[in-house]
Short mmCIF file of C-alpha atoms in Angstrom, two decimals:
data_model
loop_
_atom_site.label_atom_id
_atom_site.label_comp_id
_atom_site.label_asym_id
_atom_site.label_seq_id
_atom_site.Cartn_x
_atom_site.Cartn_y
_atom_site.Cartn_z
CA UNK A 191 -46.77 -16.18 5.16
CA UNK A 192 -46.00 -12.96 3.33
CA UNK A 193 -42.26 -12.58 3.98
CA UNK A 194 -39.70 -10.08 2.71
CA UNK A 195 -35.91 -10.18 2.53
CA UNK A 196 -34.05 -6.85 2.48
CA UNK A 197 -30.42 -6.01 1.69
CA UNK A 198 -29.13 -2.60 2.78
CA UNK A 199 -25.91 -0.91 1.71
CA UNK A 200 -24.31 2.44 2.51
CA UNK A 201 -26.67 4.26 0.15
CA UNK A 202 -29.54 3.49 2.50
CA UNK A 203 -27.99 5.67 5.20
CA UNK A 204 -26.86 8.43 2.86
CA UNK A 205 -30.10 10.52 3.09
CA UNK A 206 -29.37 10.85 6.82
CA UNK A 207 -25.96 12.34 6.08
CA UNK A 208 -23.88 9.24 6.76
CA UNK A 209 -20.88 8.67 4.50
CA UNK A 210 -20.69 6.64 1.33
CA UNK A 211 -17.53 4.71 0.45
CA UNK A 212 -16.23 7.71 -1.44
CA UNK A 213 -16.64 9.93 1.63
CA UNK A 214 -14.64 7.50 3.77
CA UNK A 215 -11.99 7.35 1.07
CA UNK A 216 -11.63 11.14 1.09
CA UNK A 217 -11.33 11.20 4.87
CA UNK A 218 -8.37 8.81 4.75
CA UNK A 219 -6.70 9.88 1.50
CA UNK A 220 -5.42 13.26 2.65
CA UNK A 221 -2.75 14.83 4.83
CA UNK A 222 -3.48 13.39 8.27
CA UNK A 223 -1.21 15.57 10.41
CA UNK A 224 -3.07 16.78 13.52
CA UNK A 225 -6.35 15.31 12.26
CA UNK A 226 -6.79 12.87 15.16
CA UNK A 227 -8.11 13.33 18.68
CA UNK A 228 -7.87 10.96 21.65
CA UNK A 229 -10.61 11.24 24.25
CA UNK A 230 -10.02 10.52 27.93
CA UNK A 231 -12.15 7.39 27.40
CA UNK A 232 -9.30 6.04 25.20
CA UNK A 233 -11.50 6.36 22.11
CA UNK A 234 -10.11 7.92 18.95
CA UNK A 235 -11.93 10.35 16.66
CA UNK A 236 -11.39 12.75 13.82
CA UNK A 237 -10.87 16.43 14.58
CA UNK A 238 -13.17 17.26 11.67
CA UNK A 239 -16.46 18.91 12.66
CA UNK A 240 -15.76 18.65 16.39
CA UNK A 241 -16.60 21.54 18.69
CA UNK A 242 -13.88 23.43 20.54
CA UNK A 243 -14.47 21.60 23.82
CA UNK A 244 -14.10 18.19 22.18
CA UNK A 245 -11.00 19.31 20.31
CA UNK A 246 -9.40 20.61 23.49
CA UNK A 247 -10.18 17.48 25.51
CA UNK A 248 -9.04 15.25 22.66
CA UNK A 249 -5.71 17.05 22.35
CA UNK A 250 -4.73 16.58 25.97
CA UNK A 251 -1.92 14.06 26.39
CA UNK A 252 0.58 13.18 23.69
CA UNK A 253 -0.46 10.18 21.58
CA UNK A 254 -2.90 11.99 19.30
CA UNK A 255 -0.16 13.98 17.58
CA UNK A 256 2.24 11.07 17.06
CA UNK A 257 -0.40 8.73 15.68
CA UNK A 258 -1.72 11.36 13.30
CA UNK A 259 1.76 11.45 11.79
CA UNK A 260 1.90 7.64 11.76
CA UNK A 261 -1.41 7.53 9.88
CA UNK A 262 -0.09 10.17 7.50
CA UNK A 263 2.95 8.03 6.67
CA UNK A 264 0.76 4.93 6.22
CA UNK A 265 -1.37 6.79 3.68
CA UNK A 266 1.75 8.05 1.88
CA UNK A 267 3.24 4.54 1.78
CA UNK A 268 0.03 3.12 0.36
CA UNK A 269 -0.14 5.75 -2.35
CA UNK A 270 3.51 5.10 -3.24
CA UNK A 271 3.05 1.32 -3.37
CA UNK A 272 -0.45 1.00 -4.83
CA UNK A 273 -1.35 4.41 -6.23
CA UNK A 274 -5.06 3.56 -6.25
CA UNK A 275 -7.42 5.01 -3.67
CA UNK A 276 -10.58 4.43 -5.69
CA UNK A 277 -11.72 1.80 -3.20
CA UNK A 278 -10.94 2.50 0.45
CA UNK A 279 -11.41 -1.19 1.30
CA UNK A 280 -8.32 -1.98 -0.78
CA UNK A 281 -6.45 0.48 1.44
CA UNK A 282 -7.65 -1.27 4.60
CA UNK A 283 -6.63 -4.66 3.23
CA UNK A 284 -3.20 -3.24 2.43
CA UNK A 285 -2.79 -2.06 6.02
CA UNK A 286 -4.13 -5.34 7.44
CA UNK A 287 -1.49 -7.22 5.48
CA UNK A 288 1.20 -4.93 6.91
CA UNK A 289 0.21 -5.72 10.51
CA UNK A 290 2.40 -8.81 10.30
CA UNK A 291 5.43 -6.82 9.10
CA UNK A 292 7.04 -5.20 12.13
CA UNK A 293 9.98 -3.89 10.11
CA UNK A 294 7.60 -2.01 7.80
CA UNK A 295 6.01 -0.31 10.78
CA UNK A 296 9.41 0.56 12.25
CA UNK A 297 10.17 2.40 9.04
CA UNK A 298 6.78 4.14 9.21
CA UNK A 299 7.48 5.24 12.78
CA UNK A 300 10.93 6.57 11.84
CA UNK A 301 9.50 8.59 8.97
CA UNK A 302 6.70 9.91 11.15
CA UNK A 303 9.22 11.00 13.79
CA UNK A 304 11.41 12.80 11.25
CA UNK A 305 8.39 14.53 9.75
CA UNK A 306 7.08 15.64 13.13
CA UNK A 307 10.48 17.06 14.13
CA UNK A 308 10.74 18.84 10.79
CA UNK A 309 7.33 20.44 11.31
CA UNK A 310 7.86 21.17 15.01
CA UNK A 311 11.59 21.45 15.75
CA UNK A 312 10.90 22.86 19.21
CA UNK A 313 9.94 19.31 20.29
CA UNK A 314 13.64 18.46 20.48
CA UNK A 315 14.99 21.87 21.40
CA UNK A 316 12.78 22.11 24.49
CA UNK A 317 13.04 18.78 26.33
CA UNK A 318 10.20 19.46 28.76
CA UNK A 319 7.35 19.06 28.32
CA UNK A 320 7.34 18.96 24.52
CA UNK A 321 9.59 15.93 24.05
CA UNK A 322 6.81 13.69 25.39
CA UNK A 323 5.03 14.09 22.06
CA UNK A 324 7.87 12.13 20.44
CA UNK A 325 7.85 9.21 22.90
CA UNK A 326 5.31 7.03 21.01
CA UNK A 327 7.50 7.33 17.90
CA UNK A 328 10.65 6.17 19.67
CA UNK A 329 9.12 2.97 21.07
CA UNK A 330 8.43 -0.40 19.48
CA UNK A 331 5.49 -0.02 17.07
CA UNK A 332 2.24 -0.66 18.91
CA UNK A 333 0.42 -2.36 16.05
CA UNK A 334 -2.63 -3.32 18.12
CA UNK A 335 -3.29 0.34 18.85
CA UNK A 336 -3.14 1.18 15.15
CA UNK A 337 -5.72 -1.52 14.45
CA UNK A 338 -7.94 -0.06 17.17
CA UNK A 339 -7.55 3.48 15.82
CA UNK A 340 -8.83 2.42 12.40
CA UNK A 341 -11.99 0.94 13.90
CA UNK A 342 -12.58 3.97 16.10
CA UNK A 343 -12.17 6.36 13.18
CA UNK A 344 -14.66 4.47 11.04
CA UNK A 345 -17.04 4.33 13.99
CA UNK A 346 -16.68 8.07 14.51
CA UNK A 347 -17.76 8.75 10.92
CA UNK A 348 -20.76 6.45 11.37
CA UNK A 349 -22.03 7.92 14.64
CA UNK A 350 -25.78 8.53 14.58
CA UNK A 351 -26.96 11.23 16.97
CA UNK A 352 -30.53 11.78 18.12
CA UNK A 353 -30.54 14.96 16.06
CA UNK A 354 -29.57 12.95 12.98
CA UNK A 355 -32.55 10.67 13.53
CA UNK A 356 -34.94 13.56 14.12
CA UNK A 357 -33.78 15.41 11.03
CA UNK A 358 -33.88 12.42 8.69
CA UNK A 359 -36.71 10.21 9.93
CA UNK A 360 -39.11 11.53 7.31
CA UNK A 361 -36.78 10.15 4.61
CA UNK A 362 -37.55 6.63 5.82
CA UNK A 363 -41.29 6.81 6.53
CA UNK A 364 -42.22 5.11 3.26
CA UNK A 365 -39.67 2.35 3.87
CA UNK A 366 -40.90 1.69 7.42
CA UNK A 367 -44.53 1.67 6.30
CA UNK A 368 -43.68 -0.71 3.47
CA UNK A 369 -41.86 -3.35 5.51
CA UNK A 370 -44.61 -3.35 8.14
CA UNK A 371 -47.06 -4.72 5.56
CA UNK A 372 -45.25 -8.08 5.65
CA UNK A 373 -45.65 -10.89 8.18
CA UNK A 374 -41.89 -11.25 8.63
CA UNK A 375 -38.99 -9.13 7.41
CA UNK A 376 -35.34 -10.22 7.48
CA UNK A 377 -33.06 -7.25 6.89
CA UNK A 378 -29.46 -8.10 5.98
CA UNK A 379 -27.48 -4.89 6.30
CA UNK A 380 -23.86 -4.36 5.33
CA UNK A 381 -23.82 -1.09 7.27
CA UNK A 382 -22.16 -0.72 10.66
CA UNK A 383 -24.19 2.32 11.73
CA UNK A 384 -27.23 2.31 14.04
CA UNK A 385 -29.47 4.49 11.91
CA UNK A 386 -32.12 1.85 11.20
CA UNK A 387 -32.25 0.67 14.80
CA UNK A 388 -32.65 4.22 16.10
CA UNK A 389 -35.38 5.06 13.58
CA UNK A 390 -37.35 1.94 14.49
CA UNK A 391 -36.92 2.68 18.19
CA UNK A 392 -38.01 6.28 17.66
CA UNK A 393 -41.19 5.00 16.03
CA UNK A 394 -41.79 2.46 18.81
CA UNK A 395 -41.37 -0.52 16.46
CA UNK A 396 -39.87 -3.66 17.98
CA UNK A 397 -37.10 -5.56 16.21
CA UNK A 398 -34.58 -8.31 16.89
CA UNK A 399 -30.85 -8.41 16.10
CA UNK A 400 -30.00 -11.94 17.20
CA UNK A 401 -28.96 -10.93 20.74
CA UNK A 402 -30.75 -11.76 23.97
CA UNK A 403 -30.03 -12.20 27.68
CA UNK A 404 -31.00 -15.88 27.54
CA UNK A 405 -28.15 -17.87 29.13
CA UNK A 406 -25.93 -14.80 28.98
CA UNK A 407 -22.57 -15.09 30.68
CA UNK A 408 -21.69 -11.40 30.28
CA UNK A 409 -22.89 -9.15 33.10
CA UNK A 410 -22.63 -5.57 34.19
CA UNK A 411 -23.59 -4.56 37.75
CA UNK A 412 -25.28 -7.93 38.33
CA UNK A 413 -27.45 -7.62 35.23
CA UNK A 414 -27.09 -9.84 32.15
CA UNK A 415 -26.14 -8.22 28.86
CA UNK A 416 -27.55 -9.35 25.51
CA UNK A 417 -25.17 -11.79 23.82
CA UNK A 418 -25.33 -13.13 20.29
CA UNK A 419 -27.27 -16.38 20.25
CA UNK A 420 -28.85 -16.13 16.79
CA UNK A 421 -32.34 -15.57 18.21
CA UNK A 422 -34.29 -13.82 15.44
CA UNK A 423 -37.84 -14.11 16.64
CA UNK A 424 -39.49 -10.77 15.90
CA UNK A 425 -41.52 -9.58 12.94
CA UNK A 426 -38.60 -7.36 11.92
CA UNK A 427 -35.15 -8.94 12.21
CA UNK A 428 -31.89 -7.10 11.54
CA UNK A 429 -28.87 -9.24 10.62
CA UNK A 430 -25.73 -7.07 10.63
CA UNK A 431 -23.59 -9.15 8.32
CA UNK A 432 -20.42 -7.10 8.76
CA UNK A 433 -20.83 -6.09 12.41
CA UNK A 434 -21.87 -2.91 14.13
CA UNK A 435 -20.54 0.06 16.07
CA UNK A 436 -22.18 -1.35 19.21
CA UNK A 437 -20.93 -4.95 18.88
CA UNK A 438 -18.19 -5.92 21.32
CA UNK A 439 -16.25 -9.14 21.65
CA UNK A 440 -15.73 -10.82 25.01
CA UNK A 441 -12.70 -13.07 24.74
CA UNK A 442 -12.58 -15.77 27.40
CA UNK A 443 -9.43 -15.82 29.54
CA UNK A 444 -8.40 -18.24 32.26
CA UNK A 445 -6.59 -17.29 35.44
CA UNK A 446 -5.32 -20.51 36.95
CA UNK A 447 -2.30 -19.10 38.76
CA UNK A 448 -3.97 -16.03 40.20
CA UNK A 449 -1.37 -13.78 38.59
CA UNK A 450 -1.74 -13.98 34.82
CA UNK A 451 -4.66 -14.26 32.47
CA UNK A 452 -4.23 -16.63 29.53
CA UNK A 453 -6.47 -16.44 26.46
CA UNK A 454 -8.63 -19.33 25.33
CA UNK A 455 -10.24 -19.96 21.96
CA UNK A 456 -13.68 -19.23 23.39
CA UNK A 457 -15.45 -15.90 22.94
CA UNK A 458 -18.84 -14.37 22.39
CA UNK A 459 -20.29 -11.03 21.38
CA UNK A 460 -22.40 -8.63 23.39
CA UNK A 461 -24.03 -5.30 22.58
CA UNK A 462 -23.99 -2.01 24.43
CA UNK A 463 -23.89 1.71 23.75
CA UNK A 464 -22.86 2.50 27.32
CA UNK A 465 -19.27 3.49 28.14
CA UNK A 466 -19.13 1.90 31.59
CA UNK A 467 -20.76 -1.31 30.40
CA UNK A 468 -18.22 -2.04 27.69
CA UNK A 469 -15.31 -1.21 29.99
CA UNK A 470 -16.47 -3.02 33.12
CA UNK A 471 -18.50 -5.99 31.88
CA UNK A 472 -17.56 -9.31 33.52
CA UNK A 473 -17.97 -12.95 32.58
CA UNK A 474 -19.94 -15.15 34.96
CA UNK A 475 -20.89 -18.77 35.21
CA UNK A 476 -24.39 -18.70 33.67
CA UNK A 477 -25.63 -21.25 36.20
CA UNK A 478 -24.02 -20.20 39.47
CA UNK A 479 -23.60 -16.49 38.49
CA UNK A 480 -20.13 -16.58 40.01
CA UNK A 481 -17.72 -14.13 38.36
CA UNK A 482 -15.10 -16.05 36.40
CA UNK A 483 -13.44 -13.14 34.59
CA UNK A 484 -13.57 -9.65 36.02
CA UNK A 485 -12.30 -7.73 32.99
CA UNK A 486 -12.77 -7.58 29.26
CA UNK A 487 -9.52 -7.17 27.37
CA UNK A 488 -11.07 -5.85 24.15
CA UNK A 489 -13.33 -2.79 24.13
CA UNK A 490 -13.06 -1.94 20.44
CA UNK A 491 -16.32 -1.92 18.41
CA UNK A 492 -16.43 -4.94 16.14
CA UNK A 493 -17.14 -4.62 12.45
CA UNK A 494 -15.27 -5.80 9.37
CA UNK A 495 -14.14 -4.01 6.25
CA UNK A 496 -11.55 -4.53 3.56
CA UNK A 497 -11.38 -7.01 0.69
CA UNK A 498 -10.92 -10.15 2.80
CA UNK A 499 -14.32 -10.29 4.48
CA UNK A 500 -14.97 -13.85 3.33
CA UNK A 501 -11.99 -15.21 5.27
CA UNK A 502 -12.96 -13.29 8.42
CA UNK A 503 -16.59 -14.40 8.15
CA UNK A 504 -15.77 -18.08 7.72
CA UNK A 505 -13.54 -18.11 10.82
CA UNK A 506 -15.83 -16.29 13.25
CA UNK A 507 -18.74 -17.84 15.16
CA UNK A 508 -21.03 -14.81 14.86
CA UNK A 509 -20.25 -13.63 11.33
CA UNK A 510 -20.39 -17.17 9.93
CA UNK A 511 -23.82 -17.72 11.48
CA UNK A 512 -25.13 -14.40 10.20
CA UNK A 513 -23.96 -15.22 6.70
CA UNK A 514 -25.54 -18.66 6.93
CA UNK A 515 -28.78 -16.89 7.80
CA UNK A 516 -28.34 -14.81 4.66
CA UNK A 517 -27.72 -17.86 2.49
CA UNK A 518 -30.81 -19.59 3.88
CA UNK A 519 -33.01 -16.51 3.47
CA UNK A 520 -31.96 -15.87 -0.13
CA UNK A 521 -32.46 -19.55 -0.95
CA UNK A 522 -36.17 -19.47 -0.05
CA UNK A 523 -37.06 -15.81 -0.69
CA UNK A 524 -39.72 -15.00 -3.26
CA UNK A 525 -39.15 -11.24 -3.18
CA UNK A 526 -36.16 -9.10 -2.35
CA UNK A 527 -35.80 -5.38 -1.65
CA UNK A 528 -32.30 -3.96 -2.14
CA UNK A 529 -31.54 -0.41 -1.02
CA UNK A 530 -28.27 1.47 -1.41
CA UNK A 531 -26.14 -1.57 -2.22
CA UNK A 532 -23.59 -1.05 -5.00
CA UNK A 533 -22.80 -4.74 -5.63
CA UNK A 534 -19.20 -4.53 -4.50
CA UNK A 535 -19.16 -7.57 -2.16
CA UNK A 536 -18.55 -10.80 -4.01
CA UNK A 537 -19.82 -13.06 -1.21
CA UNK A 538 -23.17 -11.25 -1.35
CA UNK A 539 -23.25 -11.26 -5.15
CA UNK A 540 -22.57 -15.00 -5.34
CA UNK A 541 -25.80 -15.70 -3.45
CA UNK A 542 -27.81 -13.29 -5.58
CA UNK A 543 -26.57 -14.94 -8.77
CA UNK A 544 -28.09 -18.24 -7.66
CA UNK A 545 -31.63 -16.83 -7.80
CA UNK A 546 -32.73 -15.93 -11.30
CA UNK A 547 -36.33 -16.74 -10.33
CA UNK A 548 -36.80 -14.03 -7.68
CA UNK A 549 -38.66 -10.72 -7.76
CA UNK A 550 -36.35 -7.74 -7.15
CA UNK A 551 -36.93 -4.15 -6.14
CA UNK A 552 -33.63 -2.33 -6.55
CA UNK A 553 -33.44 1.15 -5.02
CA UNK A 554 -30.26 2.77 -6.24
CA UNK A 555 -29.94 5.86 -8.42
CA UNK A 556 -26.59 4.76 -9.84
CA UNK A 557 -26.31 0.95 -9.81
CA UNK A 558 -28.89 -1.13 -11.70
CA UNK A 559 -29.43 -4.72 -10.61
CA UNK A 560 -26.68 -6.65 -12.44
CA UNK A 561 -28.02 -10.21 -12.29
CA UNK A 562 -30.88 -12.20 -13.76
CA UNK A 563 -34.22 -12.31 -11.96
CA UNK A 564 -37.86 -13.12 -12.71
CA UNK A 565 -39.17 -9.60 -12.20
CA UNK A 566 -37.28 -6.33 -11.71
CA UNK A 567 -38.48 -2.95 -10.48
CA UNK A 568 -35.77 -0.27 -10.54
CA UNK A 569 -36.54 2.74 -8.34
CA UNK A 570 -34.44 5.84 -7.60
CA UNK A 571 -35.71 6.60 -4.09
CA UNK A 572 -37.35 4.85 -1.16
CA UNK A 573 -40.22 7.27 -1.72
CA UNK A 574 -40.98 5.25 -4.86
CA UNK A 575 -41.84 2.11 -2.91
#
């Protein structure tokens, strides 16, 4: 069979206007005061580039202001401690390490409160209704919410609209035509966005992402949802090694007493782009279809970033399987197409280093292929395929 293995990095999505690492760095490394919005759906977003209606709806309530000041103090603390924002993933790892330090966050909250009062003294001089904006800063730090906010903000930057697809699809015609000449294509993407999936769907090209409704125990309105079961059976298969903006985790809980839910070590992943589905999915017995858990306690999109991906991957049932797929594919591949990857992930590089007998096409205007191979074709654009 004529098979192809593909690795995609952020540069692949750049022609469609999606951010590179440097763009994400700039979004975080700045004054964050009043830069956040909180939608009624409990989803967080940046105020940047939002229309007036979205800004108004996202500024209702009180949390958005307080947490923008919290984020601002986190960025300031990082710059004071590390003074290196060249790689935003180092920043995320710094924050992840701080999630176990409650005292550090208490100090962050206190600084954020003082800064907010300094900027808006009327919040304390007029008790109602303005004082409510200070309430989140006077409570015990809600670290879980801060973790969620980070994921939402990254997801907001990576949102792919239908207009984005329509305006950029011509940039990927050569790529789509090229991969369709092979009998099987396994695409290992480090990107969290849905650009590739939406382009393929727009063109009516089928693909598989390792999810199916076979034996699914996650349902919405009596219909099974696709869960991750490592079924890659199509001609084009997309392995999202670091997760996706439409991946959600369903943690299994037990309710033996009828009053309290207790977490178990079991979980699985499902996919959806529908608001109601992710909020109101239930877990059923896959045989009897009886509902065993009528709520999902985690509705945050699941993807990983930072400098400690290897540890996360090795301890997660989905990510570890996806990476095993990558190891197996690289081990037997005869030809490899790399697009937009800057060689910054050591766990990916370690597998590439093992194959000095493979043919490489490296599409990247800035980063040449850094390892040995049997044949190398460096191209600047996907149009050069």
